[in-house]
């Protein structure tokens, strides 16, 4: 499975790097491919290192103005012209999406995939990995949007909230195997 991970390229403390590395090792040991922003800095580097060390593949999608920070030694590296193209390419290459801790760029990527799901433009499973309660406020806001009628679909159809890396990957594997089993001719 190609797992797109949206996350920060900032250097963060152990409460964020430990779960990120744990999730990366699960990706690699599971024989999955990491599709990520291609950066070799901060949390992006932690995840790429963990996936690669555990035997997984790396597919990076950088952007021209950040290309000097792109990871050398990735199995594949694409350089997009701008951020919009980068998001499109990341999502095209992914079978599933995990949103990890991050800043405004991560939030932009997260809301775009959820908007696509809301409108039925994709059915890829999306997990929000709420490390150390980082997204508690966002989850509360999404639940309010659902309760007050701002979402035309149940929130549970848009995103799965996971507190731990193992639960995130288990959900993705379950969702993608269910989708494969539902495809015509897959019996």
XYZ file of N, CA, C and O in Angstrom:
748
model
N 0.846 -1.175 0.000
C 0.000 0.000 0.000
C 0.891 1.238 0.000
O 1.884 1.302 0.714
N 0.532 2.209 -0.798
C 1.217 3.506 -0.823
C 0.518 4.417 0.171
O -0.636 4.791 -0.038
N 1.223 4.764 1.243
C 0.646 5.568 2.314
C 1.226 6.972 2.259
O 2.415 7.175 2.496
N 0.368 7.934 1.926
C 0.774 9.339 1.927
C 0.688 9.852 3.352
O -0.335 9.680 4.021
N 1.759 10.456 3.811
C 1.785 11.032 5.154
C 2.012 12.530 5.033
O 3.001 12.975 4.448
N 1.067 13.294 5.563
C 1.200 14.740 5.654
C 1.728 15.051 7.045
O 1.125 14.618 8.048
N 2.832 15.793 7.136
C 3.437 16.079 8.433
C 4.425 17.222 8.325
O 4.740 17.686 7.235
N 4.933 17.619 9.460
C 5.847 18.749 9.565
C 7.267 18.383 9.149
O 7.700 17.247 9.306
N 7.984 19.387 8.662
C 9.418 19.241 8.410
C 10.221 19.926 9.519
O 11.427 20.069 9.409
N 9.537 20.312 10.599
C 10.215 20.986 11.723
C 10.883 19.956 12.633
O 10.463 18.805 12.723
N 11.919 20.398 13.320
C 12.555 19.571 14.345
C 11.700 19.656 15.600
O 11.467 20.751 16.127
N 11.215 18.505 16.042
C 10.285 18.464 17.169
C 10.828 17.580 18.278
O 11.749 16.788 18.066
N 10.215 17.676 19.454
C 10.713 16.897 20.585
C 10.195 15.461 20.565
O 9.395 15.073 19.724
N 10.662 14.701 21.513
C 10.432 13.252 21.600
C 8.950 12.860 21.619
O 8.582 11.817 21.089
N 8.098 13.678 22.206
C 6.683 13.290 22.265
C 6.071 13.188 20.877
O 5.057 12.522 20.681
N 6.678 13.835 19.888
C 6.213 13.739 18.503
C 7.097 12.813 17.659
O 6.590 12.105 16.792
N 8.404 12.826 17.906
C 9.292 12.000 17.077
C 9.161 10.515 17.392
O 9.251 9.693 16.479
N 8.959 10.144 18.649
C 8.846 8.724 19.000
C 7.667 8.056 18.299
O 7.838 7.039 17.626
N 6.445 8.596 18.384
C 5.334 7.969 17.669
C 5.501 8.018 16.150
O 5.070 7.101 15.443
N 6.133 9.071 15.642
C 6.357 9.166 14.193
C 7.292 8.045 13.737
O 7.048 7.388 12.725
N 8.328 7.821 14.501
C 9.276 6.748 14.162
C 8.591 5.387 14.280
O 8.799 4.513 13.449
N 7.766 5.224 15.295
C 7.032 3.970 15.468
C 6.122 3.711 14.263
O 6.085 2.603 13.730
N 5.418 4.726 13.817
C 4.539 4.571 12.660
C 5.361 4.256 11.412
O 4.994 3.396 10.607
N 6.494 4.933 11.253
C 7.370 4.689 10.111
C 7.849 3.239 10.078
O 7.856 2.597 9.018
N 8.241 2.715 11.229
C 8.705 1.324 11.298
C 7.581 0.362 10.932
O 7.808 -0.645 10.254
N 6.345 0.671 11.346
C 5.204 -0.165 10.973
C 4.973 -0.150 9.468
O 4.660 -1.188 8.869
N 5.137 0.999 8.846
C 4.999 1.107 7.392
C 6.039 0.217 6.711
O 5.718 -0.593 5.838
N 7.284 0.395 7.106
C 8.371 -0.365 6.490
C 8.255 -1.858 6.710
O 8.367 -2.649 5.764
N 8.019 -2.269 7.948
C 7.900 -3.704 8.263
C 6.694 -4.325 7.584
O 6.685 -5.522 7.299
N 5.668 -3.519 7.317
C 4.478 -4.021 6.648
C 4.645 -4.119 5.139
O 3.728 -4.538 4.436
N 5.811 -3.715 4.637
C 6.069 -3.773 3.203
C 5.383 -2.671 2.418
O 5.199 -2.776 1.209
N 5.032 -1.598 3.096
C 4.332 -0.484 2.461
C 5.331 0.555 1.952
O 6.506 0.534 2.294
N 4.827 1.489 1.168
C 5.622 2.583 0.622
C 5.168 3.893 1.254
O 3.966 4.161 1.324
N 6.124 4.689 1.682
C 5.843 6.031 2.184
C 5.829 6.999 1.009
O 6.769 7.058 0.222
N 4.739 7.734 0.882
C 4.632 8.822 -0.079
C 4.560 10.086 0.782
O 3.634 10.236 1.569
N 5.571 10.941 0.656
C 5.623 12.102 1.549
C 6.232 13.290 0.837
O 6.642 13.185 -0.305
N 6.280 14.418 1.509
C 6.739 15.672 0.932
C 8.190 15.717 0.514
O 8.652 16.741 0.019
N 8.927 14.640 0.712
C 10.275 14.513 0.185
C 11.380 15.181 0.965
O 12.551 15.047 0.622
N 11.053 15.881 2.033
C 12.059 16.624 2.779
C 12.926 15.700 3.627
O 12.473 14.682 4.142
N 14.182 16.080 3.758
C 15.125 15.339 4.593
C 15.448 16.135 5.854
O 16.571 16.129 6.342
N 14.426 16.828 6.373
C 14.601 17.608 7.598
C 13.459 17.310 8.560
O 12.367 16.902 8.163
N 13.732 17.529 9.825
C 12.713 17.454 10.867
C 11.962 16.142 10.927
O 12.527 15.065 10.720
N 10.676 16.244 11.213
C 9.837 15.066 11.370
C 9.735 14.276 10.065
O 9.636 13.053 10.079
N 9.776 14.971 8.926
C 9.762 14.264 7.644
C 10.962 13.323 7.528
O 10.848 12.216 7.023
N 12.118 13.768 7.996
C 13.322 12.934 7.967
C 13.177 11.753 8.918
O 13.547 10.623 8.575
N 12.635 11.988 10.095
C 12.436 10.912 11.073
C 11.598 9.797 10.457
O 11.939 8.610 10.562
N 10.508 10.168 9.805
C 9.622 9.168 9.210
C 10.303 8.467 8.040
O 10.255 7.235 7.933
N 10.952 9.222 7.171
C 11.642 8.602 6.035
C 12.739 7.647 6.504
O 12.869 6.534 5.978
N 13.515 8.056 7.505
C 14.553 7.179 8.061
C 13.941 5.877 8.573
O 14.438 4.791 8.288
N 12.879 6.005 9.345
C 12.253 4.820 9.943
C 11.702 3.857 8.913
O 11.859 2.638 9.038
N 11.055 4.394 7.880
C 10.509 3.538 6.818
C 11.639 2.830 6.089
O 11.606 1.609 5.890
N 12.653 3.593 5.698
C 13.757 3.019 4.934
C 14.519 1.974 5.748
O 14.820 0.893 5.239
N 14.783 2.260 7.011
C 15.512 1.312 7.864
C 14.726 0.035 8.103
O 15.306 -1.024 8.337
N 13.397 0.112 8.038
C 12.547 -1.066 8.254
C 12.210 -1.789 6.946
O 11.398 -2.706 6.937
N 12.828 -1.361 5.828
C 12.661 -2.070 4.573
C 11.588 -1.551 3.642
O 11.301 -2.179 2.625
N 10.983 -0.415 3.968
C 9.946 0.149 3.101
C 10.534 1.022 2.010
O 11.711 1.377 2.042
N 9.718 1.358 1.056
C 10.116 2.224 -0.058
C 9.751 3.676 0.250
O 8.800 3.936 0.973
N 10.499 4.587 -0.384
C 10.263 6.020 -0.216
C 9.971 6.669 -1.556
O 10.786 6.580 -2.485
N 8.820 7.324 -1.648
C 8.462 8.105 -2.825
C 8.219 9.534 -2.348
O 7.241 9.803 -1.649
N 9.121 10.428 -2.705
C 9.014 11.811 -2.285
C 8.454 12.691 -3.375
O 8.692 12.452 -4.560
N 7.702 13.697 -2.959
C 7.208 14.715 -3.888
C 7.572 16.060 -3.279
O 6.893 16.556 -2.391
N 8.669 16.604 -3.751
C 9.133 17.899 -3.257
C 8.537 18.995 -4.138
O 7.702 18.733 -4.995
N 8.961 20.193 -3.905
C 8.508 21.336 -4.695
C 9.752 22.164 -5.016
O 10.716 22.163 -4.243
N 9.747 22.840 -6.160
C 10.953 23.526 -6.633
C 11.635 24.374 -5.567
O 12.839 24.279 -5.375
N 10.882 25.184 -4.839
C 11.529 26.095 -3.892
C 12.070 25.394 -2.646
O 12.790 25.995 -1.865
N 11.765 24.108 -2.479
C 12.312 23.332 -1.359
C 13.213 22.188 -1.845
O 13.627 21.343 -1.052
N 13.531 22.166 -3.118
C 14.246 21.024 -3.682
C 15.629 20.802 -3.061
O 16.126 19.680 -3.053
N 16.245 21.846 -2.511
C 17.551 21.664 -1.860
C 17.428 20.879 -0.556
O 18.430 20.383 -0.043
N 16.209 20.765 -0.020
C 15.982 20.003 1.208
C 15.472 18.592 0.915
O 15.169 17.837 1.833
N 15.377 18.233 -0.372
C 14.871 16.913 -0.749
C 15.832 15.818 -0.296
O 17.052 16.005 -0.283
N 15.276 14.698 0.069
C 16.061 13.589 0.600
C 16.836 12.876 -0.509
O 16.254 12.360 -1.454
N 18.149 12.802 -0.356
C 18.917 11.981 -1.289
C 18.682 10.506 -0.950
O 18.451 10.161 0.201
N 18.710 9.657 -1.932
C 18.577 8.232 -1.660
C 17.155 7.728 -1.546
O 16.947 6.566 -1.184
N 16.167 8.574 -1.846
C 14.788 8.079 -1.881
C 14.663 7.160 -3.091
O 15.391 7.310 -4.073
N 13.747 6.207 -3.028
C 13.555 5.312 -4.160
C 13.074 6.077 -5.383
O 13.388 5.713 -6.519
N 12.319 7.132 -5.139
C 11.831 7.981 -6.222
C 11.607 9.379 -5.652
O 11.110 9.532 -4.536
N 11.983 10.397 -6.420
C 11.764 11.776 -5.996
C 11.240 12.572 -7.181
O 11.863 12.625 -8.233
N 10.084 13.169 -7.004
C 9.463 14.011 -8.013
C 9.527 15.442 -7.488
O 9.309 15.673 -6.299
N 9.823 16.389 -8.364
C 9.847 17.793 -7.953
C 8.717 18.512 -8.691
O 8.737 18.635 -9.915
N 7.735 18.955 -7.922
C 6.582 19.666 -8.478
C 6.911 21.138 -8.658
O 7.788 21.685 -7.979
N 6.177 21.779 -9.539
C 6.403 23.201 -9.809
C 5.937 24.084 -8.651
O 6.552 25.093 -8.346
N 4.826 23.697 -7.994
C 4.281 24.511 -6.912
C 3.548 23.618 -5.908
O 3.437 22.408 -6.101
N 3.053 24.225 -4.852
C 2.409 23.457 -3.782
C 1.125 22.766 -4.240
O 0.826 21.653 -3.803
N 0.375 23.407 -5.119
C -0.864 22.798 -5.613
C -0.550 21.518 -6.391
O -1.207 20.484 -6.202
N 0.459 21.572 -7.253
C 0.848 20.371 -8.004
C 1.386 19.303 -7.053
O 1.121 18.111 -7.227
N 2.130 19.726 -6.047
C 2.671 18.776 -5.073
C 1.546 18.005 -4.392
O 1.594 16.781 -4.290
N 0.509 18.707 -3.923
C -0.619 18.027 -3.272
C -1.293 17.057 -4.231
O -1.615 15.935 -3.858
N -1.499 17.494 -5.461
C -2.147 16.633 -6.453
C -1.328 15.365 -6.681
O -1.863 14.254 -6.688
N -0.021 15.512 -6.834
C 0.841 14.353 -7.069
C 0.899 13.422 -5.855
O 0.884 12.201 -6.004
N 0.966 14.003 -4.669
C 0.965 13.181 -3.455
C -0.294 12.318 -3.395
O -0.224 11.116 -3.137
N -1.434 12.929 -3.637
C -2.695 12.196 -3.559
C -2.847 11.187 -4.691
O -3.399 10.105 -4.480
N -2.344 11.517 -5.874
C -2.404 10.570 -6.989
C -1.609 9.307 -6.694
O -1.994 8.216 -7.092
N -0.492 9.449 -6.015
C 0.396 8.318 -5.751
C -0.045 7.491 -4.552
O 0.496 6.419 -4.305
N -1.013 7.968 -3.788
C -1.398 7.339 -2.522
C -2.609 6.426 -2.656
O -3.520 6.694 -3.426
N -2.593 5.363 -1.843
C -3.768 4.509 -1.657
C -4.521 4.917 -0.398
O -5.689 4.601 -0.238
N -3.810 5.585 0.503
C -4.367 5.995 1.791
C -3.577 7.201 2.291
O -2.461 7.444 1.833
N -4.174 7.936 3.248
C -3.552 9.159 3.756
C -3.550 9.149 5.278
O -4.555 8.803 5.906
N -2.417 9.555 5.850
C -2.311 9.748 7.301
C -1.869 11.180 7.544
O -0.905 11.659 6.937
N -2.592 11.861 8.405
C -2.266 13.228 8.780
C -1.594 13.168 10.149
O -2.203 12.738 11.125
N -0.328 13.563 10.182
C 0.415 13.586 11.440
C 0.570 15.042 11.887
O 0.064 15.951 11.238
N 1.277 15.256 12.977
C 1.432 16.608 13.510
C 2.117 17.505 12.492
O 2.991 17.071 11.744
N 1.659 18.756 12.434
C 2.247 19.696 11.497
C 1.670 21.078 11.659
O 0.814 21.323 12.506
N 2.135 21.954 10.807
C 1.704 23.348 10.849
C 0.673 23.661 9.791
O -0.148 22.817 9.422
N 0.741 24.868 9.258
C -0.280 25.315 8.309
C -0.270 24.506 7.014
O -1.328 24.261 6.431
N 0.902 24.088 6.548
C 0.965 23.274 5.334
C 0.262 21.942 5.522
O -0.496 21.487 4.654
N 0.482 21.318 6.666
C -0.168 20.044 6.970
C -1.674 20.238 7.083
O -2.456 19.421 6.580
N -2.080 21.313 7.715
C -3.510 21.593 7.851
C -4.154 21.831 6.481
O -5.257 21.349 6.208
N -3.454 22.524 5.606
C -3.936 22.750 4.244
C -4.124 21.410 3.520
O -5.156 21.169 2.895
N -3.130 20.546 3.616
C -3.210 19.232 2.965
C -4.350 18.401 3.554
O -5.088 17.732 2.819
N -4.498 18.462 4.864
C -5.549 17.692 5.537
C -6.939 18.148 5.094
O -7.800 17.319 4.773
N -7.156 19.445 5.076
C -8.491 19.917 4.704
C -8.779 19.650 3.235
O -9.923 19.395 2.864
N -7.760 19.655 2.387
C -7.996 19.360 0.969
C -8.462 17.923 0.776
O -9.435 17.672 0.067
N -7.807 16.954 1.404
C -8.222 15.553 1.224
C -9.610 15.342 1.823
O -10.434 14.624 1.262
N -9.916 15.985 2.935
C -11.244 15.838 3.528
C -12.315 16.481 2.655
O -13.434 15.957 2.540
N -11.992 17.590 2.016
C -12.939 18.236 1.099
C -13.197 17.342 -0.115
O -14.341 17.195 -0.570
N -12.150 16.727 -0.632
C -12.314 15.792 -1.753
C -13.199 14.613 -1.354
O -14.070 14.187 -2.123
N -12.986 14.101 -0.156
C -13.818 12.985 0.322
C -15.266 13.426 0.515
O -16.197 12.711 0.161
N -15.438 14.604 1.078
C -16.786 15.129 1.330
C -17.606 15.171 0.049
O -18.794 14.867 0.050
N -16.956 15.516 -1.047
C -17.647 15.646 -2.329
C -17.591 14.375 -3.174
O -17.976 14.403 -4.350
N -17.096 13.284 -2.599
C -17.049 12.019 -3.321
C -16.012 11.973 -4.425
O -16.106 11.146 -5.333
N -14.991 12.829 -4.361
C -13.946 12.873 -5.397
C -12.835 11.861 -5.130
O -11.974 11.660 -5.966
N -12.837 11.264 -3.939
C -11.905 10.199 -3.595
C -12.546 9.342 -2.520
O -13.392 9.817 -1.762
N -12.148 8.089 -2.476
C -12.622 7.200 -1.416
C -11.452 6.629 -0.615
O -11.601 5.665 0.117
N -10.290 7.242 -0.753
C -9.109 6.773 -0.027
C -9.333 6.933 1.469
O -9.853 7.959 1.916
N -8.938 5.931 2.246
C -9.066 6.092 3.701
C -8.124 7.180 4.211
O -7.003 7.324 3.717
N -8.612 7.941 5.183
C -7.844 9.030 5.792
C -7.840 8.828 7.300
O -8.895 8.626 7.907
N -6.645 8.881 7.881
C -6.490 8.775 9.332
C -5.823 10.032 9.842
O -4.841 10.503 9.270
N -6.367 10.570 10.900
C -5.728 11.673 11.601
C -5.074 11.056 12.833
O -5.756 10.569 13.723
N -3.743 11.021 12.849
C -2.988 10.461 13.968
C -2.776 11.569 14.987
O -1.968 12.478 14.787
N -3.552 11.502 16.057
C -3.612 12.566 17.057
C -2.567 12.355 18.150
O -2.890 12.124 19.309
N -1.312 12.462 17.770
C -0.195 12.256 18.682
C -0.213 13.272 19.815
O -0.301 14.479 19.569
N -0.124 12.783 21.039
C -0.046 13.626 22.235
C -1.194 14.637 22.308
O -1.039 15.729 22.833
N -2.357 14.281 21.737
C -3.512 15.162 21.777
C -3.374 16.407 20.922
O -4.146 17.361 21.068
N -2.405 16.404 20.001
C -2.114 17.591 19.189
C -3.346 18.110 18.453
O -3.542 19.316 18.331
N -4.183 17.200 17.970
C -5.351 17.600 17.189
C -6.662 17.537 17.967
O -7.731 17.512 17.362
N -6.620 17.565 19.278
C -7.861 17.536 20.061
C -8.810 18.669 19.660
O -10.008 18.456 19.491
N -8.275 19.863 19.523
C -9.106 21.010 19.161
C -9.689 20.879 17.766
O -10.858 21.214 17.536
N -8.900 20.354 16.835
C -9.385 20.156 15.470
C -10.474 19.085 15.435
O -11.496 19.259 14.768
N -10.263 18.017 16.171
C -11.292 16.975 16.235
C -12.586 17.547 16.810
O -13.681 17.281 16.299
N -12.468 18.342 17.853
C -13.646 18.977 18.454
C -14.343 19.876 17.420
O -15.571 19.876 17.317
N -13.573 20.622 16.648
C -14.157 21.499 15.623
C -14.868 20.681 14.544
O -15.974 21.031 14.132
N -14.236 19.591 14.084
C -14.880 18.726 13.090
C -16.190 18.151 13.628
O -17.184 18.089 12.910
N -16.192 17.739 14.884
C -17.411 17.174 15.475
C -18.503 18.244 15.576
O -19.680 17.962 15.369
N -18.110 19.462 15.871
C -19.083 20.554 15.895
C -19.635 20.802 14.495
O -20.849 21.012 14.324
N -18.784 20.781 13.493
C -19.238 20.941 12.105
C -20.273 19.873 11.757
O -21.293 20.166 11.126
N -20.009 18.654 12.187
C -20.946 17.561 11.917
C -22.268 17.775 12.658
O -23.345 17.719 12.055
N -22.190 18.068 13.940
C -23.375 18.251 14.767
C -24.258 19.394 14.278
O -25.480 19.288 14.291
N -23.631 20.468 13.825
C -24.380 21.654 13.414
C -24.737 21.669 11.930
O -25.235 22.665 11.421
N -24.495 20.547 11.226
C -24.957 20.401 9.856
C -24.065 20.939 8.758
O -24.518 21.123 7.633
N -22.802 21.177 9.054
C -21.890 21.686 8.040
C -21.300 20.598 7.150
O -20.692 20.898 6.132
N -21.449 19.347 7.546
C -20.901 18.240 6.760
C -22.044 17.427 6.172
O -22.902 16.954 6.908
N -22.058 17.242 4.851
C -23.136 16.484 4.223
C -23.008 14.973 4.400
O -23.915 14.238 4.049
N -21.885 14.538 4.932
C -21.643 13.115 5.197
C -21.202 12.972 6.646
O -20.618 13.891 7.221
N -21.434 11.804 7.239
C -20.942 11.600 8.604
C -19.419 11.762 8.666
O -18.703 11.332 7.758
N -18.952 12.356 9.733
C -17.520 12.558 9.927
C -16.769 11.237 9.853
O -15.665 11.165 9.321
N -17.377 10.158 10.350
C -16.728 8.846 10.337
C -16.464 8.342 8.920
O -15.616 7.482 8.719
N -17.164 8.867 7.927
C -16.905 8.499 6.530
C -15.756 9.317 5.944
O -15.203 8.957 4.905
N -15.417 10.406 6.585
C -14.362 11.279 6.074
C -12.997 10.965 6.675
O -11.984 10.999 5.978
N -12.965 10.698 7.974
C -11.684 10.550 8.664
C -11.823 9.625 9.865
O -12.869 9.598 10.519
N -10.759 8.873 10.135
C -10.675 8.028 11.325
C -9.654 8.675 12.251
O -8.543 9.010 11.827
N -10.023 8.869 13.504
C -9.117 9.462 14.486
C -8.413 8.347 15.253
O -9.065 7.478 15.828
N -7.079 8.351 15.239
C -6.288 7.346 15.941
C -5.359 8.044 16.931
O -4.747 9.059 16.601
N -5.266 7.480 18.121
C -4.368 8.047 19.123
C -2.968 7.454 19.034
O -1.996 8.074 19.451
N -2.863 6.243 18.470
C -1.586 5.526 18.429
C -1.266 5.056 17.014
O -2.184 4.737 16.239
N 0.010 4.951 16.669
C 0.417 4.511 15.336
C -0.150 3.152 14.916
O -0.587 2.993 13.778
N -0.164 2.183 15.819
C -0.658 0.851 15.450
C -2.131 0.894 15.048
O -2.538 0.222 14.093
N -2.925 1.690 15.734
C -4.347 1.824 15.394
C -4.515 2.499 14.035
O -5.414 2.139 13.258
N -3.646 3.451 13.722
C -3.708 4.133 12.424
C -3.459 3.144 11.296
O -4.236 3.062 10.338
N -2.384 2.357 11.401
C -2.064 1.415 10.333
C -3.098 0.301 10.253
O -3.482 -0.107 9.152
N -3.579 -0.173 11.394
C -4.604 -1.222 11.384
C -5.853 -0.743 10.649
O -6.445 -1.495 9.862
N -6.245 0.493 10.874
C -7.411 1.035 10.174
C -7.167 1.085 8.666
O -8.037 0.701 7.878
N -6.001 1.548 8.256
C -5.696 1.637 6.826
C -5.697 0.261 6.173
O -6.258 0.081 5.096
N -5.067 -0.696 6.822
C -5.012 -2.047 6.252
C -6.403 -2.650 6.154
O -6.744 -3.287 5.162
N -7.211 -2.426 7.157
C -8.582 -2.934 7.147
C -9.402 -2.255 6.052
O -10.123 -2.920 5.295
N -9.287 -0.948 5.951
C -10.066 -0.196 4.960
C -9.653 -0.550 3.537
O -10.504 -0.697 2.663
N -8.363 -0.698 3.289
C -7.926 -1.006 1.931
C -8.215 -2.452 1.566
O -8.533 -2.734 0.419
N -8.159 -3.375 2.532
C -8.500 -4.767 2.206
C -10.000 -4.901 1.963
O -10.437 -5.654 1.102
N -10.811 -4.132 2.691
C -12.266 -4.151 2.471
C -12.594 -3.576 1.094
O -13.457 -4.088 0.386
N -11.885 -2.513 0.705
C -12.123 -1.906 -0.606
C -11.716 -2.858 -1.719
O -12.393 -2.975 -2.743
N -10.609 -3.568 -1.542
C -10.152 -4.526 -2.544
C -11.144 -5.673 -2.675
O -11.455 -6.105 -3.783
N -11.668 -6.152 -1.551
C -12.624 -7.253 -1.573
C -13.933 -6.847 -2.247
O -14.619 -7.672 -2.826
N -14.260 -5.557 -2.210
C -15.510 -5.074 -2.787
C -15.403 -4.819 -4.291
O -16.419 -4.624 -4.957
N -14.168 -4.824 -4.831
C -13.999 -4.571 -6.258
C -14.527 -5.755 -7.079
O -14.346 -6.896 -6.684
N -15.138 -5.473 -8.221
C -15.634 -6.549 -9.073
C -14.495 -7.465 -9.512
O -13.399 -6.999 -9.851
N -14.749 -8.760 -9.455
C -13.749 -9.735 -9.889
C -12.642 -9.988 -8.904
O -11.631 -10.603 -9.239
N -12.779 -9.538 -7.652
C -11.701 -9.715 -6.673
C -11.888 -10.940 -5.797
O -11.147 -11.151 -4.862
N -12.853 -11.774 -6.104
C -13.101 -12.956 -5.275
C -12.096 -14.026 -5.506
O -11.519 -14.300 -6.407
